[in-house]
PDB file of C-alpha atoms in Angstrom:
ATOM      1  CA  MET L 294       0.424   0.057  -0.036  1.00  0.00           C
ATOM      2  CA  ALA L 295       2.855   2.646   1.115  1.00  0.00           C
ATOM      3  CA  ALA L 296       4.658   1.799  -2.125  1.00  0.00           C
ATOM      4  CA  ALA L 297       1.784   2.263  -4.387  1.00  0.00           C
ATOM      5  CA  TRP L 298       1.223   5.538  -2.571  1.00  0.00           C
ATOM      6  CA  HIS L 299       4.278   6.840  -2.651  1.00  0.00           C
ATOM      7  CA  SER L 300       5.501   7.282  -6.499  1.00  0.00           C
ATOM      8  CA  ARG L 301       7.484   9.727  -8.798  1.00  0.00           C
ATOM      9  CA  SER L 302       5.791   9.140 -12.018  1.00  0.00           C
ATOM     10  CA  GLU L 303       4.557  12.093 -14.210  1.00  0.00           C
ATOM     11  CA  PRO L 304       2.077  13.841 -11.753  1.00  0.00           C
ATOM     12  CA  ASP L 305      -1.872  14.704 -13.504  1.00  0.00           C
ATOM     13  CA  ALA L 306      -1.736  18.173 -13.752  1.00  0.00           C
ATOM     14  CA  GLY L 307      -5.064  18.435 -11.734  1.00  0.00           C
ATOM     15  CA  ARG L 308      -2.887  17.362  -8.606  1.00  0.00           C
ATOM     16  CA  PRO L 309       0.674  17.966  -9.097  1.00  0.00           C
ATOM     17  CA  MET L 310       1.608  16.099  -5.779  1.00  0.00           C
ATOM     18  CA  GLU L 311      -0.234  12.603  -6.744  1.00  0.00           C
ATOM     19  CA  GLY L 312       1.847  10.108  -4.949  1.00  0.00           C
ATOM     20  CA  ARG L 313       3.820  12.398  -2.883  1.00  0.00           C
ATOM     21  CA  VAL L 314       4.591  12.491   0.906  1.00  0.00           C
ATOM     22  CA  ALA L 315       4.233  15.666   2.971  1.00  0.00           C
ATOM     23  CA  LEU L 316       5.143  16.767   6.698  1.00  0.00           C
ATOM     24  CA  VAL L 317       3.730  19.925   8.034  1.00  0.00           C
ATOM     25  CA  THR L 318       4.505  21.070  11.597  1.00  0.00           C
ATOM     26  CA  GLY L 319       2.564  23.552  13.444  1.00  0.00           C
ATOM     27  CA  ALA L 320      -0.251  22.410  11.190  1.00  0.00           C
ATOM     28  CA  SER L 321      -3.454  22.825  13.193  1.00  0.00           C
ATOM     29  CA  SER L 322      -4.147  26.416  12.822  1.00  0.00           C
ATOM     30  CA  GLY L 323      -3.284  29.442  10.781  1.00  0.00           C
ATOM     31  CA  ILE L 324      -0.178  29.056   7.768  1.00  0.00           C
ATOM     32  CA  GLY L 325       0.677  25.190   8.799  1.00  0.00           C
ATOM     33  CA  ARG L 326      -3.207  24.682   8.384  1.00  0.00           C
ATOM     34  CA  ALA L 327      -3.362  26.391   4.982  1.00  0.00           C
ATOM     35  CA  VAL L 328      -0.489  24.557   3.693  1.00  0.00           C
ATOM     36  CA  ALA L 329      -1.178  20.885   4.886  1.00  0.00           C
ATOM     37  CA  ARG L 330      -4.401  21.383   3.345  1.00  0.00           C
ATOM     38  CA  ARG L 331      -3.054  23.174   0.448  1.00  0.00           C
ATOM     39  CA  LEU L 332      -0.829  19.893  -0.594  1.00  0.00           C
ATOM     40  CA  ALA L 333      -3.340  17.050   0.481  1.00  0.00           C
ATOM     41  CA  ALA L 334      -5.211  19.165  -2.120  1.00  0.00           C
ATOM     42  CA  ASP L 335      -2.708  18.556  -4.258  1.00  0.00           C
ATOM     43  CA  GLY L 336      -2.601  14.943  -4.147  1.00  0.00           C
ATOM     44  CA  ALA L 337      -0.071  14.449  -1.129  1.00  0.00           C
ATOM     45  CA  GLY L 338      -0.472  12.660   1.846  1.00  0.00           C
ATOM     46  CA  VAL L 339      -0.430  14.677   4.882  1.00  0.00           C
ATOM     47  CA  VAL L 340       1.260  14.500   8.775  1.00  0.00           C
ATOM     48  CA  VAL L 341       0.045  17.055  10.764  1.00  0.00           C
ATOM     49  CA  ALA L 342       2.189  17.760  13.335  1.00  0.00           C
ATOM     50  CA  ASP L 343       1.431  20.381  16.339  1.00  0.00           C
ATOM     51  CA  LEU L 344       0.932  20.606  19.494  1.00  0.00           C
ATOM     52  CA  ARG L 345      -2.453  20.003  19.924  1.00  0.00           C
ATOM     53  CA  GLN L 346      -5.213  18.261  16.879  1.00  0.00           C
ATOM     54  CA  GLN L 347      -7.650  21.136  17.314  1.00  0.00           C
ATOM     55  CA  PRO L 348      -7.154  25.025  15.814  1.00  0.00           C
ATOM     56  CA  ARG L 349      -5.729  27.678  18.125  1.00  0.00           C
ATOM     57  CA  ASP L 350      -8.726  29.536  19.611  1.00  0.00           C
ATOM     58  CA  GLY L 351      -9.950  32.370  18.101  1.00  0.00           C
ATOM     59  CA  THR L 352      -9.471  31.128  15.068  1.00  0.00           C
ATOM     60  CA  HIS L 353     -11.397  32.347  11.495  1.00  0.00           C
ATOM     61  CA  GLU L 354     -10.319  29.760   8.965  1.00  0.00           C
ATOM     62  CA  GLU L 355     -11.983  28.047   7.350  1.00  0.00           C
ATOM     63  CA  GLY L 356     -13.475  24.916   9.011  1.00  0.00           C
ATOM     64  CA  GLY L 357     -13.678  26.544  12.436  1.00  0.00           C
ATOM     65  CA  HIS L 358     -12.853  24.596  15.416  1.00  0.00           C
ATOM     66  CA  GLN L 359     -12.057  21.179  12.869  1.00  0.00           C
ATOM     67  CA  SER L 360      -9.308  19.501  13.483  1.00  0.00           C
ATOM     68  CA  THR L 361      -7.071  20.060   9.865  1.00  0.00           C
ATOM     69  CA  ALA L 362      -6.217  16.090   9.597  1.00  0.00           C
ATOM     70  CA  ASP L 363     -10.123  15.820  10.098  1.00  0.00           C
ATOM     71  CA  LEU L 364     -10.981  18.639   7.410  1.00  0.00           C
ATOM     72  CA  ILE L 365      -8.800  16.755   4.851  1.00  0.00           C
ATOM     73  CA  GLN L 366     -10.011  13.855   4.964  1.00  0.00           C
ATOM     74  CA  SER L 367     -13.961  14.543   4.827  1.00  0.00           C
ATOM     75  CA  SER L 368     -12.424  16.594   1.493  1.00  0.00           C
ATOM     76  CA  GLY L 369     -11.901  13.003   0.468  1.00  0.00           C
ATOM     77  CA  GLY L 370      -7.642  13.248   0.992  1.00  0.00           C
ATOM     78  CA  ALA L 371      -4.980  11.246   3.058  1.00  0.00           C
ATOM     79  CA  ALA L 372      -3.463  13.015   6.395  1.00  0.00           C
ATOM     80  CA  ILE L 373      -2.860  11.836   9.947  1.00  0.00           C
ATOM     81  CA  PHE L 374      -2.281  13.739  13.059  1.00  0.00           C
ATOM     82  CA  LEU L 375       0.724  13.340  15.110  1.00  0.00           C
ATOM     83  CA  GLU L 376       1.402  15.187  18.600  1.00  0.00           C
ATOM     84  CA  THR L 377       4.903  16.834  17.856  1.00  0.00           C
ATOM     85  CA  ASP L 378       6.860  18.989  20.272  1.00  0.00           C
ATOM     86  CA  VAL L 379       9.631  20.615  17.193  1.00  0.00           C
ATOM     87  CA  SER L 380      12.298  21.323  19.743  1.00  0.00           C
ATOM     88  CA  ARG L 381      12.633  17.909  20.901  1.00  0.00           C
ATOM     89  CA  GLY L 382      14.590  15.775  18.159  1.00  0.00           C
ATOM     90  CA  VAL L 383      12.540  12.648  19.035  1.00  0.00           C
ATOM     91  CA  ASP L 384       9.509  13.744  18.436  1.00  0.00           C
ATOM     92  CA  MET L 385      11.184  15.270  14.937  1.00  0.00           C
ATOM     93  CA  GLU L 386      12.793  12.202  14.344  1.00  0.00           C
ATOM     94  CA  ARG L 387       9.476  10.119  14.997  1.00  0.00           C
ATOM     95  CA  ALA L 388       7.427  12.436  12.819  1.00  0.00           C
ATOM     96  CA  ALA L 389       9.676  11.753   9.816  1.00  0.00           C
ATOM     97  CA  CYS L 390       9.659   8.213  10.487  1.00  0.00           C
ATOM     98  CA  VAL L 391       6.006   8.006  10.819  1.00  0.00           C
ATOM     99  CA  ALA L 392       5.603   9.336   7.223  1.00  0.00           C
ATOM    100  CA  VAL L 393       8.157   7.016   5.662  1.00  0.00           C
ATOM    101  CA  GLU L 394       6.056   4.061   8.168  1.00  0.00           C
ATOM    102  CA  LYS L 395       2.443   5.072   6.390  1.00  0.00           C
ATOM    103  CA  TRP L 396       3.056   5.890   2.557  1.00  0.00           C
ATOM    104  CA  GLY L 397       6.165   4.950   2.033  1.00  0.00           C
ATOM    105  CA  GLY L 398       8.997   7.749   1.912  1.00  0.00           C
ATOM    106  CA  LEU L 399       9.217  11.875   2.481  1.00  0.00           C
ATOM    107  CA  ASP L 400       9.241  14.235  -0.145  1.00  0.00           C
ATOM    108  CA  ILE L 401       8.264  17.179   1.311  1.00  0.00           C
ATOM    109  CA  MET L 402       8.397  18.615   4.911  1.00  0.00           C
ATOM    110  CA  VAL L 403       7.309  21.818   5.738  1.00  0.00           C
ATOM    111  CA  ASN L 404       9.270  23.680   8.782  1.00  0.00           C
ATOM    112  CA  ASN L 405       6.390  26.089  10.181  1.00  0.00           C
ATOM    113  CA  ALA L 406       5.583  25.795  13.406  1.00  0.00           C
ATOM    114  CA  GLY L 407       7.182  29.412  15.001  1.00  0.00           C
ATOM    115  CA  ILE L 408       5.852  31.522  18.566  1.00  0.00           C
ATOM    116  CA  TRP L 409       5.862  35.159  19.112  1.00  0.00           C
ATOM    117  CA  HIS L 410       5.966  36.569  22.634  1.00  0.00           C
ATOM    118  CA  GLY L 411       4.834  40.182  21.182  1.00  0.00           C
ATOM    119  CA  HIS L 412       6.488  43.000  21.289  1.00  0.00           C
ATOM    120  CA  ARG L 413       9.699  43.267  23.985  1.00  0.00           C
ATOM    121  CA  LYS L 414      12.334  45.980  23.174  1.00  0.00           C
ATOM    122  CA  ILE L 415      15.626  43.749  24.253  1.00  0.00           C
ATOM    123  CA  LEU L 416      15.500  45.241  27.659  1.00  0.00           C
ATOM    124  CA  GLU L 417      12.104  44.246  28.636  1.00  0.00           C
ATOM    125  CA  GLU L 418      12.324  40.240  26.677  1.00  0.00           C
ATOM    126  CA  THR L 419      13.027  37.965  29.309  1.00  0.00           C
ATOM    127  CA  GLU L 420      16.150  35.479  28.850  1.00  0.00           C
ATOM    128  CA  ALA L 421      13.071  32.757  29.298  1.00  0.00           C
ATOM    129  CA  GLU L 422      11.285  34.079  26.102  1.00  0.00           C
ATOM    130  CA  PHE L 423      14.740  34.399  24.257  1.00  0.00           C
ATOM    131  CA  ASP L 424      15.360  30.611  25.137  1.00  0.00           C
ATOM    132  CA  SER L 425      11.672  29.822  24.231  1.00  0.00           C
ATOM    133  CA  THR L 426      11.924  31.340  20.774  1.00  0.00           C
ATOM    134  CA  ILE L 427      14.901  30.174  19.952  1.00  0.00           C
ATOM    135  CA  ALA L 428      13.761  26.697  20.393  1.00  0.00           C
ATOM    136  CA  VAL L 429      10.729  26.683  18.406  1.00  0.00           C
ATOM    137  CA  ASN L 430      11.777  28.530  16.280  1.00  0.00           C
ATOM    138  CA  LEU L 431      14.762  28.102  14.850  1.00  0.00           C
ATOM    139  CA  LYS L 432      16.016  25.015  16.808  1.00  0.00           C
ATOM    140  CA  GLY L 433      12.736  23.304  15.756  1.00  0.00           C
ATOM    141  CA  VAL L 434      13.444  24.243  11.884  1.00  0.00           C
ATOM    142  CA  TRP L 435      17.261  22.445  13.028  1.00  0.00           C
ATOM    143  CA  LEU L 436      15.650  19.197  13.297  1.00  0.00           C
ATOM    144  CA  GLY L 437      12.703  19.090  11.253  1.00  0.00           C
ATOM    145  CA  CYS L 438      15.513  19.381   8.239  1.00  0.00           C
ATOM    146  CA  LYS L 439      18.004  17.238  10.015  1.00  0.00           C
ATOM    147  CA  ALA L 440      15.490  14.244  10.653  1.00  0.00           C
ATOM    148  CA  ALA L 441      13.928  15.139   6.849  1.00  0.00           C
ATOM    149  CA  ILE L 442      17.389  14.862   5.034  1.00  0.00           C
ATOM    150  CA  GLY L 443      18.198  11.375   6.970  1.00  0.00           C
ATOM    151  CA  GLN L 444      15.139   9.859   5.326  1.00  0.00           C
ATOM    152  CA  MET L 445      15.796  11.963   1.604  1.00  0.00           C
ATOM    153  CA  VAL L 446      19.236  10.497   2.027  1.00  0.00           C
ATOM    154  CA  ARG L 447      18.484   7.457   2.524  1.00  0.00           C
ATOM    155  CA  ALA L 448      16.053   6.894   0.336  1.00  0.00           C
ATOM    156  CA  GLY L 449      17.862   8.563  -2.821  1.00  0.00           C
ATOM    157  CA  THR L 450      14.999  10.080  -4.102  1.00  0.00           C
ATOM    158  CA  GLY L 451      15.716  13.888  -3.349  1.00  0.00           C
ATOM    159  CA  GLY L 452      13.207  16.090  -2.211  1.00  0.00           C
ATOM    160  CA  SER L 453      11.978  19.682  -1.003  1.00  0.00           C
ATOM    161  CA  ILE L 454      12.462  21.243   2.328  1.00  0.00           C
ATOM    162  CA  ILE L 455      10.569  24.327   2.612  1.00  0.00           C
ATOM    163  CA  ASN L 456      10.970  26.533   5.909  1.00  0.00           C
ATOM    164  CA  ILE L 457       8.730  29.265   6.734  1.00  0.00           C
ATOM    165  CA  ALA L 458      11.338  32.289   7.680  1.00  0.00           C
ATOM    166  CA  SER L 459       9.718  36.184   7.803  1.00  0.00           C
ATOM    167  CA  ILE L 460      10.460  39.101   7.146  1.00  0.00           C
ATOM    168  CA  ALA L 461      11.775  40.040  10.443  1.00  0.00           C
ATOM    169  CA  GLY L 462      14.762  37.762   9.766  1.00  0.00           C
ATOM    170  CA  MET L 463      15.477  40.390   6.587  1.00  0.00           C
ATOM    171  CA  VAL L 464      14.665  43.609   8.285  1.00  0.00           C
ATOM    172  CA  GLY L 465      15.022  45.552  11.220  1.00  0.00           C
ATOM    173  CA  LEU L 466      11.282  45.359  13.104  1.00  0.00           C
ATOM    174  CA  ALA L 467      10.316  46.760  15.615  1.00  0.00           C
ATOM    175  CA  ALA L 468      10.340  45.485  19.538  1.00  0.00           C
ATOM    176  CA  GLU L 469      11.080  41.691  17.575  1.00  0.00           C
ATOM    177  CA  PRO L 470      15.183  41.132  19.107  1.00  0.00           C
ATOM    178  CA  ALA L 471      14.581  37.124  19.798  1.00  0.00           C
ATOM    179  CA  TYR L 472      11.631  36.569  17.149  1.00  0.00           C
ATOM    180  CA  SER L 473      13.963  38.356  14.415  1.00  0.00           C
ATOM    181  CA  ALA L 474      17.377  36.509  15.269  1.00  0.00           C
ATOM    182  CA  SER L 475      15.048  33.847  14.672  1.00  0.00           C
ATOM    183  CA  LYS L 476      14.300  33.991  11.505  1.00  0.00           C
ATOM    184  CA  GLY L 477      17.079  35.637  10.577  1.00  0.00           C
ATOM    185  CA  GLY L 478      18.852  32.482  11.485  1.00  0.00           C
ATOM    186  CA  VAL L 479      16.352  29.921   9.462  1.00  0.00           C
ATOM    187  CA  ILE L 480      17.477  32.080   6.570  1.00  0.00           C
ATOM    188  CA  GLY L 481      21.246  31.462   6.627  1.00  0.00           C
ATOM    189  CA  LEU L 482      20.260  27.816   8.042  1.00  0.00           C
ATOM    190  CA  THR L 483      18.380  27.059   4.602  1.00  0.00           C
ATOM    191  CA  ARG L 484      20.509  28.775   2.595  1.00  0.00           C
ATOM    192  CA  GLN L 485      23.898  26.773   3.873  1.00  0.00           C
ATOM    193  CA  LEU L 486      21.818  23.038   3.765  1.00  0.00           C
ATOM    194  CA  ALA L 487      20.986  24.143   0.420  1.00  0.00           C
ATOM    195  CA  ILE L 488      24.682  23.592  -0.182  1.00  0.00           C
ATOM    196  CA  ASP L 489      25.426  20.722   1.542  1.00  0.00           C
ATOM    197  CA  TYR L 490      22.934  18.925   0.103  1.00  0.00           C
ATOM    198  CA  ALA L 491      22.220  19.555  -3.615  1.00  0.00           C
ATOM    199  CA  GLU L 492      24.507  17.233  -4.762  1.00  0.00           C
ATOM    200  CA  HIS L 493      21.392  14.536  -2.825  1.00  0.00           C
ATOM    201  CA  ARG L 494      18.957  16.785  -4.931  1.00  0.00           C
ATOM    202  CA  ILE L 495      17.289  17.728  -1.679  1.00  0.00           C
ATOM    203  CA  ARG L 496      16.081  21.531  -3.046  1.00  0.00           C
ATOM    204  CA  VAL L 497      16.239  23.350   0.329  1.00  0.00           C
ATOM    205  CA  ASN L 498      14.314  27.122   0.362  1.00  0.00           C
ATOM    206  CA  ALA L 499      12.460  29.250   2.770  1.00  0.00           C
ATOM    207  CA  ILE L 500       9.584  31.547   2.285  1.00  0.00           C
ATOM    208  CA  SER L 501       9.483  34.778   3.949  1.00  0.00           C
ATOM    209  CA  PRO L 502       6.089  36.210   4.846  1.00  0.00           C
ATOM    210  CA  GLY L 503       4.942  39.205   4.923  1.00  0.00           C
ATOM    211  CA  PHE L 504       2.300  40.617   7.684  1.00  0.00           C
ATOM    212  CA  VAL L 505      -0.368  37.488   7.260  1.00  0.00           C
ATOM    213  CA  GLU L 506      -4.035  37.549   8.598  1.00  0.00           C
ATOM    214  CA  THR L 507      -4.422  34.697  11.076  1.00  0.00           C
ATOM    215  CA  SER L 508      -6.029  33.955  14.229  1.00  0.00           C
ATOM    216  CA  LEU L 509      -2.261  35.665  15.556  1.00  0.00           C
ATOM    217  CA  SER L 510      -2.277  38.590  13.599  1.00  0.00           C
ATOM    218  CA  ARG L 511      -5.759  39.952  14.799  1.00  0.00           C
ATOM    219  CA  SER L 512      -5.110  39.306  18.214  1.00  0.00           C
ATOM    220  CA  VAL L 513      -2.641  42.271  17.775  1.00  0.00           C
ATOM    221  CA  MET L 514      -4.076  44.328  14.829  1.00  0.00           C
ATOM    222  CA  GLY L 515      -7.593  43.865  15.425  1.00  0.00           C
ATOM    223  CA  ASP L 516     -10.591  42.950  12.993  1.00  0.00           C
ATOM    224  CA  ASN L 517     -10.309  45.558  10.853  1.00  0.00           C
ATOM    225  CA  PRO L 518      -6.350  46.683  11.379  1.00  0.00           C
ATOM    226  CA  GLU L 519      -5.797  50.486   9.925  1.00  0.00           C
ATOM    227  CA  HIS L 520      -2.158  49.914   8.916  1.00  0.00           C
ATOM    228  CA  ASP L 521       0.530  50.611   6.766  1.00  0.00           C
ATOM    229  CA  LEU L 522       2.002  47.036   6.735  1.00  0.00           C
ATOM    230  CA  THR L 523       2.378  46.664   2.776  1.00  0.00           C
ATOM    231  CA  PRO L 524       1.694  48.261  -0.382  1.00  0.00           C
ATOM    232  CA  TRP L 525      -0.540  46.086  -1.208  1.00  0.00           C
ATOM    233  CA  PRO L 526      -3.708  46.804  -0.824  1.00  0.00           C
ATOM    234  CA  ARG L 527      -4.693  44.269   1.741  1.00  0.00           C
ATOM    235  CA  LEU L 528      -2.285  42.288   3.842  1.00  0.00           C
ATOM    236  CA  GLY L 529      -1.590  38.614   3.007  1.00  0.00           C
ATOM    237  CA  THR L 530      -3.810  35.192   3.689  1.00  0.00           C
ATOM    238  CA  VAL L 531      -3.141  32.443   4.685  1.00  0.00           C
ATOM    239  CA  SER L 532      -3.732  31.172   0.969  1.00  0.00           C
ATOM    240  CA  ASP L 533      -1.073  33.526  -0.089  1.00  0.00           C
ATOM    241  CA  VAL L 534       1.656  31.334   1.829  1.00  0.00           C
ATOM    242  CA  ALA L 535       0.166  28.060   1.355  1.00  0.00           C
ATOM    243  CA  SER L 536       0.380  28.477  -2.512  1.00  0.00           C
ATOM    244  CA  ALA L 537       4.522  29.289  -2.310  1.00  0.00           C
ATOM    245  CA  VAL L 538       5.396  26.065  -0.506  1.00  0.00           C
ATOM    246  CA  ALA L 539       2.678  24.479  -3.392  1.00  0.00           C
ATOM    247  CA  PHE L 540       5.404  25.897  -5.648  1.00  0.00           C
ATOM    248  CA  LEU L 541       8.469  25.407  -3.955  1.00  0.00           C
ATOM    249  CA  ALA L 542       6.875  21.627  -3.103  1.00  0.00           C
ATOM    250  CA  SER L 543       6.345  21.062  -7.005  1.00  0.00           C
ATOM    251  CA  ASP L 544       8.459  20.139 -10.077  1.00  0.00           C
ATOM    252  CA  GLU L 545       7.586  23.270 -11.357  1.00  0.00           C
ATOM    253  CA  SER L 546      10.835  24.763  -9.018  1.00  0.00           C
ATOM    254  CA  GLU L 547      13.509  22.104  -9.610  1.00  0.00           C
ATOM    255  CA  TRP L 548      15.949  24.067 -10.374  1.00  0.00           C
ATOM    256  CA  MET L 549      16.008  26.459  -7.031  1.00  0.00           C
ATOM    257  CA  THR L 550      17.555  25.779  -3.773  1.00  0.00           C
ATOM    258  CA  GLY L 551      19.202  28.383  -1.102  1.00  0.00           C
ATOM    259  CA  SER L 552      15.968  31.170  -2.501  1.00  0.00           C
ATOM    260  CA  ILE L 553      14.540  32.849   0.173  1.00  0.00           C
ATOM    261  CA  LEU L 554      10.930  33.506  -1.720  1.00  0.00           C
ATOM    262  CA  VAL L 555       9.661  36.822  -0.104  1.00  0.00           C
ATOM    263  CA  THR L 556       5.934  36.733   0.030  1.00  0.00           C
ATOM    264  CA  ASP L 557       5.113  40.492   1.575  1.00  0.00           C
ATOM    265  CA  GLY L 558       2.982  42.901  -0.609  1.00  0.00           C
ATOM    266  CA  GLY L 559       5.946  44.599  -1.319  1.00  0.00           C
ATOM    267  CA  TYR L 560       6.532  45.801   2.018  1.00  0.00           C
ATOM    268  CA  SER L 561      10.171  44.690   1.738  1.00  0.00           C
ATOM    269  CA  ALA L 562      10.625  46.780  -1.390  1.00  0.00           C
ATOM    270  CA  ARG L 563      10.550  50.399   0.835  1.00  0.00           C
TER     271      ARG L 563
END
């Protein structure tokens, strides 16, 4: 069954991920939820990895409080939920192994899980807040890449790793020292791993979203934010980021590695 699922045959135009297997962290809410659903809709089997199965309280996303895996399954897709702490190496290795055991391989790794403790200047930010931010946002990505690359190298069939960074890792944003440091680290890690594993046909890219409407951002900006957060006449959506992930996961981006794909409505162009 697993071998029949996991296939590198020519993909169907309407389901370009048919036969592929994806692992998405932080996939119960926000960007990760949208990414998991998009990859599943494109034909991939998806391991939905998160600390909790239900979406974050106050979510305004499609599907309400129904879990991501349930939403995917109810739409005819293939998904399983796996409780995962991305800051623990044993959890990330287990998640990668589950993908292989369930569907026969691991083709796509999306390191999306992240935390943000709110606006703090460095004199107000605590050491504990810094440590937890780095543990999830940077170490978690390092662990996810390590687990995925191990499986991909053993399989010998290549793969695509997509790390969710942020414009906070590229430009100075006020009162976000730990978050900016963590996302800048993700960008540097992405470029480094792209060099080491190009010979294995493992592509490692990152996406740097700008200001995207999620339940977390709405808690900061309100339901109708007045903003100058993008030259584009709206904030980003989780679907905007999911579309960028789908492109980097697909064969359409086969010669892209070490790239940082900025999806910010023009914010960083100013």
